[in-house]
Amino acid sequence: MSDANSINIKRKAIIAIIALPSVWIISYLLGFPILFRWMFAVYVVVIFLFFLLLDAPAMERRKRGGLSILLTFLIGSVVYTVIGVGFPQYDPKIEREKIRKLTTGRMEMAKIEDPVKLIEAGKDAYDLYECYNCHKLKGKGGAKSRGPELDDIGWESAFYIKEALLDPMAWIPDEFDKPKLRDAMPDYYSEELNEGEYKAVMAYLKSLRLSADKMPRGWWTEPRIILEGKNIYDGITNPSVNCAACHGRDGKSVMSGAREMRDANAKGSEKTDVSRKKPIKEWSDKDWFDAIKKGVPETAMLGWGQALSDSDIWKVAAYCATLSGAKGMTQEKLKAFLETEHGKLLTSYLKKEDERKEKVTELEGEIEGN
Amino acid sequence: MKIKNISLVSVFTSLLVLGLTISAYAAAQSDIPEAEFTFPYIGNRVVIWLISEVHLLFGAFILGTPIFIVVCEYIGMRTKDMRYERLAKEITKVTLLCYAFTVLFGGMFAMFLFALYPKLSAYLLIKFFPIAVGVYSILWVTESTLMYLYWYTWDTLGARKKGLHLAMGIGVNISGFLTMAAINSVASFMLTPPKPVEGATLWQLVNNATWIPLILHRLLGNVCFGGFIAAMIAGYMSIISKTKEDRAFYDWQGFVGTLIGMAFLLPIPIMGYIYSLEIYKYGAELGVYQMSDRLSMFYEINGILTGVLFVGANYYIWLSMKRITGAERFKSIIKIGFIVAFISNAIWVIPRHFIATMILEPGMGYANEAEMMASAELPSHLAFLSLMPAKNIAVTLIILVTLLNYILYWRALKKGEIVWGKIDAMADYVLIFQSFTVIWLMAFMGAVRELNRKFYHVYLHIKDYTVDAFSPTLAYSSVLTTIITAIFFALLSFAIWLMLHKEVAPSK
């Protein structure tokens, strides 16, 4: 080896020895986790070796070319195989188990009666069909840009969830109404799931709720929910629940003493719970819920806990809040939204409820045959 | 071996396969049960995987090289540079033997498929009967006949009526292209059958969502493949060359092959992107399964190997420039280019997280999500590095560096002088290594398309619940890919040696 060459190598080695910790420290400071730092370190070493190769003296012609050719293949084979083996893997057992679940497992699922076990089985089916690839749930999987987070989906009506699963194009939430996303949700679950899996997934989805005391995520401002709440409030959904009879169609009280819904600053009455004496705009989610569920004792405001499901109470609360704008959504904004394209879609979607129910029933019929 | 014998073997096997296919079609009319038989030790899937992939690699060979050959013949005719003519002829000889290999493995593939997956074979055969038997075999026979004619008339017709001979070569390519298009219909159908598949016309089955993207992707891939193979043959031949003239010739061939290989490598990432987009549009869950879930680490390796190809090609230019007088002045700028290329590649490869699936599973070495995120997932302020815009910039940079190096090469050529044959002996091995990389990568990524279907033979229509329908791990697929590549190279090296070892002149 010539002197010039060895000096050259020394110089490169010094650069590499400086570069290695520098890259490590800089990437640490930038916040790269350890595996990424390792990856960068490997790159530095590879660059170093490569630069040695660049300035290496020209190779002599070999007599035994065949051996060198073999060696070339060997290097390629070993390096690529090692890379393949070295990168993160998954346990093939899990994949094999999937096949079992798709054959015998799904039959077992159909026999489960216990509701708790059914929910567990539903989680299994959820994983089996890789719903997590698009939906974030409990902080895992998905991405905001791929599908809605499902943590709070259990507050939706069973019908809504069924429809989302079996006929996903029926309704596309506003933020997913984009070319690449609107038809992303697979539309074949009515063909793929069997009855057991379907029941289990539904039970699982229905069980997903973040908190009993909080308005389900996004509902304060979600027009679809607010319009459903309006129907309850107006007595359309169930004539025996008619808030409008006392509070007025647009929140302008028609009964003396009934809470003025349009004024976010109005204070509560003497009789109401202490926590709700403050102006409506300061109410917590829980205050809204209790007000409707429990009512105000000794007044005409009964508790509606018997007549309305918890989920319906949240819906009607979301509507009531728009009358004063206490939670961000106002009547004006809602009207403006309903004039937009998506708003018109929403109106016609809600109108077609009977038709949609029929379709979902039909698709559920398909599942029975799977 | 005499080329006549080779052609006889090809024709005979083709007829055999055709006969077999027709009888299988007849049998398929009755209800065929699933195969009871499982291949000992390795399982049915691996058998099919191995045979079909080797068949496919030879298929790519005999589709890619004729394009390369005809282009060379044409350039040779226009420039009167006899080296192009010699290059085209020699590669044609190897291609002829590879035809026989293609047919042999194709026949084996068909037989094993019928034997091991009869239900699927019957389904496909009935759906695609006119394509499988009519179009495919007519095209195949046309293509191989033309190819042998092309070879046999090279010195007779080729000497007098070059244009006609060239036209025959173009005919080979057209029928080759159509053959590929025909068989791609089945391959793409299995992943993206039209919706609904019942009642779809034959044309709808053929022209399914990913048919055209697959054709284009493979077409580019095959030309690129042809270029790198020509370069590899050059490497082999240069190693066994004994005279200065031969060495000069093969040195030059290596350069031309690499140039074409690289030129067609550049658009392949873009084509791949369009292809995945089409898959995503067909079924977002398929796209996600590829890009973020169980197949995501395949893309990591794809990134690394593509990087190797780019760096390898630039290293080859570096070696080529070393023998041009006066090219030293470009040294430091090329070196900076290498650093840029490496950094771009690192960015290209950075994943969102270093786990093989979308969510953490047992057996991945982390106790819980938080632990995994702390060591293996990009924090949100760095997540942009794993997204498309960052990748696009990285790919663009690496392509620019390559282009720049070629420009520098030509600038150096203008001023200095090149002595063909005096290249660093290392270059031969670089050429061989490059083609090894291309082929390994092709075999590896081909598997991704197949694995994308998960536990279906035909996505959402024909289920595959056999024991080996699971998605194999990266390690498993890499080992298998290495074996496949080794088989292919062993056969190919044999073909090159057999057909060409007499082409080099004895030492003086």
PDB file of C-alpha atoms in Angstrom, chain B residues 15 21 43 56 58-61 66 94 131 154 191 200 230 291 305 321 338-339 341 364 378-379 439 442 474 497:
ATOM      1  CA  LEU B  15     -47.178 -27.673 -27.500  1.00  0.00           C
ATOM      2  CA  THR B  21     -54.056 -26.484 -20.735  1.00  0.00           C
ATOM      3  CA  GLY B  43     -45.440 -26.430   1.262  1.00  0.00           C
ATOM      4  CA  LEU B  56     -41.151 -14.583 -14.586  1.00  0.00           C
ATOM      5  CA  PHE B  58     -36.798 -15.439 -17.616  1.00  0.00           C
ATOM      6  CA  GLY B  59     -39.950 -13.948 -19.046  1.00  0.00           C
ATOM      7  CA  ALA B  60     -38.678 -10.487 -18.189  1.00  0.00           C
ATOM      8  CA  PHE B  61     -35.388 -11.420 -19.769  1.00  0.00           C
ATOM      9  CA  PRO B  66     -35.230  -7.991 -27.551  1.00  0.00           C
ATOM     10  CA  VAL B  94     -28.238 -15.887 -25.004  1.00  0.00           C
ATOM     11  CA  ILE B 131     -56.903 -15.591 -23.463  1.00  0.00           C
ATOM     12  CA  TRP B 154     -29.396 -12.281 -39.343  1.00  0.00           C
ATOM     13  CA  LEU B 191     -55.638  -8.603  -7.252  1.00  0.00           C
ATOM     14  CA  ALA B 200     -68.402  -9.203 -16.296  1.00  0.00           C
ATOM     15  CA  ALA B 230     -26.506  -6.660 -21.138  1.00  0.00           C
ATOM     16  CA  MET B 291     -47.745   0.855   2.570  1.00  0.00           C
ATOM     17  CA  LEU B 305     -31.945  -1.480  -2.939  1.00  0.00           C
ATOM     18  CA  MET B 321     -14.315   8.646 -15.615  1.00  0.00           C
ATOM     19  CA  PHE B 338     -22.385  10.825  -3.515  1.00  0.00           C
ATOM     20  CA  ILE B 339     -22.953  12.371  -0.118  1.00  0.00           C
ATOM     21  CA  ALA B 341     -27.227  10.588  -2.843  1.00  0.00           C
ATOM     22  CA  MET B 364     -42.157  -7.562  18.371  1.00  0.00           C
ATOM     23  CA  LEU B 378     -40.805   9.262  14.714  1.00  0.00           C
ATOM     24  CA  PRO B 379     -42.149  11.893  17.086  1.00  0.00           C
ATOM     25  CA  ILE B 439     -33.110  -9.031 -10.237  1.00  0.00           C
ATOM     26  CA  MET B 442     -37.666  -7.422  -9.015  1.00  0.00           C
ATOM     27  CA  LEU B 474     -39.770 -10.159   5.544  1.00  0.00           C
ATOM     28  CA  TRP B 497     -21.225 -19.406 -20.840  1.00  0.00           C
TER      29      TRP B 497
END
